[in-house]
């Protein structure tokens, strides 16, 4: 029969790994560690990666404007029916014919023709 002297505590001994030994903790570090070239930590001296820099300034603008944002909100609103398989204009006209009262400014944007007519989810689903 096996000994029950230590039980599972002796079988699975836990060891703490503090990462800092007492000898290292007492000495102040005179050598400064250098952060990686593309580190994204706050306050780092690293240079911004080239993907976000355009013509000498940060490229943080989205690829769509206010009108496209309004149309994306229209795409996300399920009150006017599903938007897959049809253009935004067809969906707006269908909502009008069903008496769902879609916003007039959406129709104005779509009739101007300066925006993308396909819905947000077109070719993504």
C-alpha atoms as an extended CHARMM CRD file, in Angstrom:
* protein
*
       125  EXT
         1         1  UNK       CA              0.0000000000        0.0000000000        0.0000000000  PROA      1               0.0000000000
         2         2  UNK       CA              1.2590000000        3.4740000000       -0.7970000000  PROA      2               0.0000000000
         3         3  UNK       CA              2.3190000000        5.8620000000        1.9070000000  PROA      3               0.0000000000
         4         4  UNK       CA             -0.1190000000        8.7030000000        2.6360000000  PROA      4               0.0000000000
         5         5  UNK       CA              2.4980000000       10.6950000000        4.4510000000  PROA      5               0.0000000000
         6         6  UNK       CA              2.7020000000       13.7000000000        2.0930000000  PROA      6               0.0000000000
         7         7  UNK       CA             -0.3080000000       13.1180000000       -0.0870000000  PROA      7               0.0000000000
         8         8  UNK       CA             -0.5990000000       15.1370000000       -3.2600000000  PROA      8               0.0000000000
         9         9  UNK       CA              1.4130000000       18.0480000000       -1.8770000000  PROA      9               0.0000000000
        10        10  UNK       CA              4.6130000000       16.0100000000       -2.0490000000  PROA      10              0.0000000000
        11        11  UNK       CA              3.7330000000       14.5100000000       -5.4110000000  PROA      11              0.0000000000
        12        12  UNK       CA              3.0000000000       17.8800000000       -7.0740000000  PROA      12              0.0000000000
        13        13  UNK       CA              5.4910000000       20.2420000000       -5.5260000000  PROA      13              0.0000000000
        14        14  UNK       CA              4.8200000000       23.8750000000       -6.3580000000  PROA      14              0.0000000000
        15        15  UNK       CA              7.7100000000       26.1500000000       -7.0250000000  PROA      15              0.0000000000
        16        16  UNK       CA              7.3910000000       29.8750000000       -7.0280000000  PROA      16              0.0000000000
        17        17  UNK       CA              9.1400000000       31.7010000000       -9.8110000000  PROA      17              0.0000000000
        18        18  UNK       CA              9.4600000000       35.3210000000       -8.8600000000  PROA      18              0.0000000000
        19        19  UNK       CA             11.6380000000       36.2430000000      -11.8160000000  PROA      19              0.0000000000
        20        20  UNK       CA             13.7870000000       38.5040000000       -9.6120000000  PROA      20              0.0000000000
        21        21  UNK       CA             16.3170000000       36.9650000000       -7.3150000000  PROA      21              0.0000000000
        22        22  UNK       CA             17.2880000000       38.6650000000       -4.0850000000  PROA      22              0.0000000000
        23        23  UNK       CA             20.7640000000       39.4380000000       -5.4070000000  PROA      23              0.0000000000
        24        24  UNK       CA             19.3850000000       41.2560000000       -8.4570000000  PROA      24              0.0000000000
        25        25  UNK       CA             16.7340000000       43.1340000000       -6.4960000000  PROA      25              0.0000000000
        26        26  UNK       CA             19.2600000000       44.7180000000       -4.1370000000  PROA      26              0.0000000000
        27        27  UNK       CA             21.5540000000       46.0560000000       -6.8940000000  PROA      27              0.0000000000
        28        28  UNK       CA             20.3800000000       49.0450000000       -8.8700000000  PROA      28              0.0000000000
        29        29  UNK       CA             20.6230000000       48.4330000000      -12.6000000000  PROA      29              0.0000000000
        30        30  UNK       CA             23.1290000000       50.6970000000      -14.2720000000  PROA      30              0.0000000000
        31        31  UNK       CA             22.4160000000       49.3460000000      -17.7450000000  PROA      31              0.0000000000
        32        32  UNK       CA             19.2720000000       50.6270000000      -19.4660000000  PROA      32              0.0000000000
        33        33  UNK       CA             17.3850000000       48.1230000000      -21.5730000000  PROA      33              0.0000000000
        34        34  UNK       CA             16.5560000000       49.1730000000      -25.0860000000  PROA      34              0.0000000000
        35        35  UNK       CA             13.0080000000       48.6870000000      -26.3630000000  PROA      35              0.0000000000
        36        36  UNK       CA             12.4290000000       46.9510000000      -29.7060000000  PROA      36              0.0000000000
        37        37  UNK       CA             12.3440000000       49.1180000000      -32.8300000000  PROA      37              0.0000000000
        38        38  UNK       CA              8.6050000000       48.6640000000      -33.4500000000  PROA      38              0.0000000000
        39        39  UNK       CA              7.3600000000       48.6540000000      -29.8680000000  PROA      39              0.0000000000
        40        40  UNK       CA              3.9450000000       50.1630000000      -29.3420000000  PROA      40              0.0000000000
        41        41  UNK       CA              4.2520000000       50.9060000000      -25.6560000000  PROA      41              0.0000000000
        42        42  UNK       CA              3.1650000000       54.2290000000      -24.3090000000  PROA      42              0.0000000000
        43        43  UNK       CA              6.0070000000       56.6660000000      -23.8800000000  PROA      43              0.0000000000
        44        44  UNK       CA              8.4880000000       54.7020000000      -25.9450000000  PROA      44              0.0000000000
        45        45  UNK       CA             11.0520000000       56.4700000000      -28.0930000000  PROA      45              0.0000000000
        46        46  UNK       CA             10.4720000000       54.0740000000      -30.9720000000  PROA      46              0.0000000000
        47        47  UNK       CA              9.7250000000       55.3920000000      -34.4230000000  PROA      47              0.0000000000
        48        48  UNK       CA              6.1770000000       54.9930000000      -35.7530000000  PROA      48              0.0000000000
        49        49  UNK       CA              5.9180000000       52.0840000000      -38.2280000000  PROA      49              0.0000000000
        50        50  UNK       CA              5.8030000000       53.1610000000      -41.8610000000  PROA      50              0.0000000000
        51        51  UNK       CA              2.2670000000       51.7750000000      -42.3570000000  PROA      51              0.0000000000
        52        52  UNK       CA              0.7620000000       54.5780000000      -40.2520000000  PROA      52              0.0000000000
        53        53  UNK       CA              2.8600000000       57.4120000000      -41.6320000000  PROA      53              0.0000000000
        54        54  UNK       CA              1.7540000000       59.1010000000      -44.8310000000  PROA      54              0.0000000000
        55        55  UNK       CA              3.4880000000       62.1990000000      -46.2470000000  PROA      55              0.0000000000
        56        56  UNK       CA              5.1980000000       63.0000000000      -42.9640000000  PROA      56              0.0000000000
        57        57  UNK       CA              2.0790000000       62.8880000000      -40.7600000000  PROA      57              0.0000000000
        58        58  UNK       CA              0.1250000000       60.1470000000      -39.0600000000  PROA      58              0.0000000000
        59        59  UNK       CA             -2.4470000000       58.5130000000      -41.3340000000  PROA      59              0.0000000000
        60        60  UNK       CA             -5.3250000000       58.0300000000      -38.9070000000  PROA      60              0.0000000000
        61        61  UNK       CA             -8.2000000000       59.0190000000      -41.2120000000  PROA      61              0.0000000000
        62        62  UNK       CA            -10.7730000000       56.4130000000      -42.1370000000  PROA      62              0.0000000000
        63        63  UNK       CA            -11.3020000000       55.6610000000      -45.7860000000  PROA      63              0.0000000000
        64        64  UNK       CA            -14.8540000000       57.0400000000      -45.7360000000  PROA      64              0.0000000000
        65        65  UNK       CA            -16.4540000000       60.3550000000      -44.9080000000  PROA      65              0.0000000000
        66        66  UNK       CA            -19.5270000000       61.6110000000      -43.0880000000  PROA      66              0.0000000000
        67        67  UNK       CA            -21.9460000000       60.6150000000      -45.8460000000  PROA      67              0.0000000000
        68        68  UNK       CA            -20.5860000000       57.0570000000      -45.9870000000  PROA      68              0.0000000000
        69        69  UNK       CA            -20.8200000000       56.8540000000      -42.2020000000  PROA      69              0.0000000000
        70        70  UNK       CA            -24.5000000000       57.8620000000      -42.4030000000  PROA      70              0.0000000000
        71        71  UNK       CA            -25.1210000000       55.1990000000      -45.0340000000  PROA      71              0.0000000000
        72        72  UNK       CA            -23.3470000000       52.5810000000      -42.9250000000  PROA      72              0.0000000000
        73        73  UNK       CA            -25.6880000000       53.4150000000      -40.0560000000  PROA      73              0.0000000000
        74        74  UNK       CA            -28.5820000000       52.8870000000      -42.4900000000  PROA      74              0.0000000000
        75        75  UNK       CA            -27.0960000000       49.4890000000      -43.4240000000  PROA      75              0.0000000000
        76        76  UNK       CA            -26.8550000000       48.4970000000      -39.7620000000  PROA      76              0.0000000000
        77        77  UNK       CA            -30.4550000000       49.4790000000      -38.9700000000  PROA      77              0.0000000000
        78        78  UNK       CA            -32.6350000000       46.3730000000      -39.3190000000  PROA      78              0.0000000000
        79        79  UNK       CA            -35.8690000000       48.3850000000      -39.1290000000  PROA      79              0.0000000000
        80        80  UNK       CA            -35.7290000000       48.8690000000      -42.9070000000  PROA      80              0.0000000000
        81        81  UNK       CA            -35.3010000000       45.1750000000      -43.7200000000  PROA      81              0.0000000000
        82        82  UNK       CA            -32.3050000000       43.0890000000      -44.7380000000  PROA      82              0.0000000000
        83        83  UNK       CA            -29.6210000000       44.7030000000      -46.8670000000  PROA      83              0.0000000000
        84        84  UNK       CA            -27.8900000000       41.6670000000      -48.3660000000  PROA      84              0.0000000000
        85        85  UNK       CA            -28.3580000000       40.9900000000      -52.0480000000  PROA      85              0.0000000000
        86        86  UNK       CA            -29.5540000000       44.4770000000      -52.9820000000  PROA      86              0.0000000000
        87        87  UNK       CA            -28.1690000000       47.9460000000      -53.3810000000  PROA      87              0.0000000000
        88        88  UNK       CA            -28.7250000000       50.7000000000      -50.8460000000  PROA      88              0.0000000000
        89        89  UNK       CA            -30.9940000000       52.5140000000      -53.2680000000  PROA      89              0.0000000000
        90        90  UNK       CA            -33.1710000000       49.4210000000      -53.8150000000  PROA      90              0.0000000000
        91        91  UNK       CA            -33.3970000000       48.9090000000      -50.0530000000  PROA      91              0.0000000000
        92        92  UNK       CA            -34.3440000000       52.5550000000      -49.4670000000  PROA      92              0.0000000000
        93        93  UNK       CA            -37.0190000000       52.3920000000      -52.1990000000  PROA      93              0.0000000000
        94        94  UNK       CA            -38.3730000000       49.1170000000      -50.8040000000  PROA      94              0.0000000000
        95        95  UNK       CA            -38.5840000000       50.6540000000      -47.3180000000  PROA      95              0.0000000000
        96        96  UNK       CA            -40.4880000000       53.6290000000      -48.7840000000  PROA      96              0.0000000000
        97        97  UNK       CA            -42.9370000000       51.3620000000      -50.6330000000  PROA      97              0.0000000000
        98        98  UNK       CA            -43.5640000000       49.3090000000      -47.4770000000  PROA      98              0.0000000000
        99        99  UNK       CA            -44.2620000000       52.4530000000      -45.4450000000  PROA      99              0.0000000000
       100       100  UNK       CA            -41.2390000000       52.0840000000      -43.1430000000  PROA      100             0.0000000000
       101       101  UNK       CA            -40.3620000000       55.7950000000      -43.5420000000  PROA      101             0.0000000000
       102       102  UNK       CA            -36.5930000000       55.6800000000      -44.1040000000  PROA      102             0.0000000000
       103       103  UNK       CA            -34.7250000000       58.9590000000      -43.5540000000  PROA      103             0.0000000000
       104       104  UNK       CA            -35.0290000000       61.4420000000      -46.4190000000  PROA      104             0.0000000000
       105       105  UNK       CA            -31.3470000000       62.3910000000      -46.2010000000  PROA      105             0.0000000000
       106       106  UNK       CA            -30.3910000000       58.7790000000      -47.0550000000  PROA      106             0.0000000000
       107       107  UNK       CA            -32.4190000000       59.0510000000      -50.2650000000  PROA      107             0.0000000000
       108       108  UNK       CA            -30.8140000000       62.3980000000      -51.0700000000  PROA      108             0.0000000000
       109       109  UNK       CA            -27.3070000000       60.9580000000      -50.5960000000  PROA      109             0.0000000000
       110       110  UNK       CA            -28.1040000000       57.9290000000      -52.7460000000  PROA      110             0.0000000000
       111       111  UNK       CA            -29.6790000000       59.9760000000      -55.5430000000  PROA      111             0.0000000000
       112       112  UNK       CA            -26.6620000000       62.3180000000      -55.6300000000  PROA      112             0.0000000000
       113       113  UNK       CA            -24.5670000000       59.3570000000      -56.8050000000  PROA      113             0.0000000000
       114       114  UNK       CA            -21.3670000000       60.3980000000      -55.0300000000  PROA      114             0.0000000000
       115       115  UNK       CA            -21.4540000000       57.4800000000      -52.5790000000  PROA      115             0.0000000000
       116       116  UNK       CA            -21.0150000000       53.7400000000      -52.8000000000  PROA      116             0.0000000000
       117       117  UNK       CA            -24.3070000000       52.1180000000      -53.7260000000  PROA      117             0.0000000000
       118       118  UNK       CA            -23.4700000000       48.6640000000      -52.3680000000  PROA      118             0.0000000000
       119       119  UNK       CA            -24.2540000000       47.9500000000      -48.7300000000  PROA      119             0.0000000000
       120       120  UNK       CA            -21.6830000000       47.6040000000      -45.9760000000  PROA      120             0.0000000000
       121       121  UNK       CA            -21.8890000000       43.7980000000      -45.9980000000  PROA      121             0.0000000000
       122       122  UNK       CA            -21.6540000000       43.3550000000      -49.7860000000  PROA      122             0.0000000000
       123       123  UNK       CA            -18.9360000000       40.7930000000      -50.6660000000  PROA      123             0.0000000000
       124       124  UNK       CA            -18.0460000000       40.3570000000      -46.9640000000  PROA      124             0.0000000000
       125       125  UNK       CA            -20.6420000000       37.7840000000      -45.9770000000  PROA      125             0.0000000000
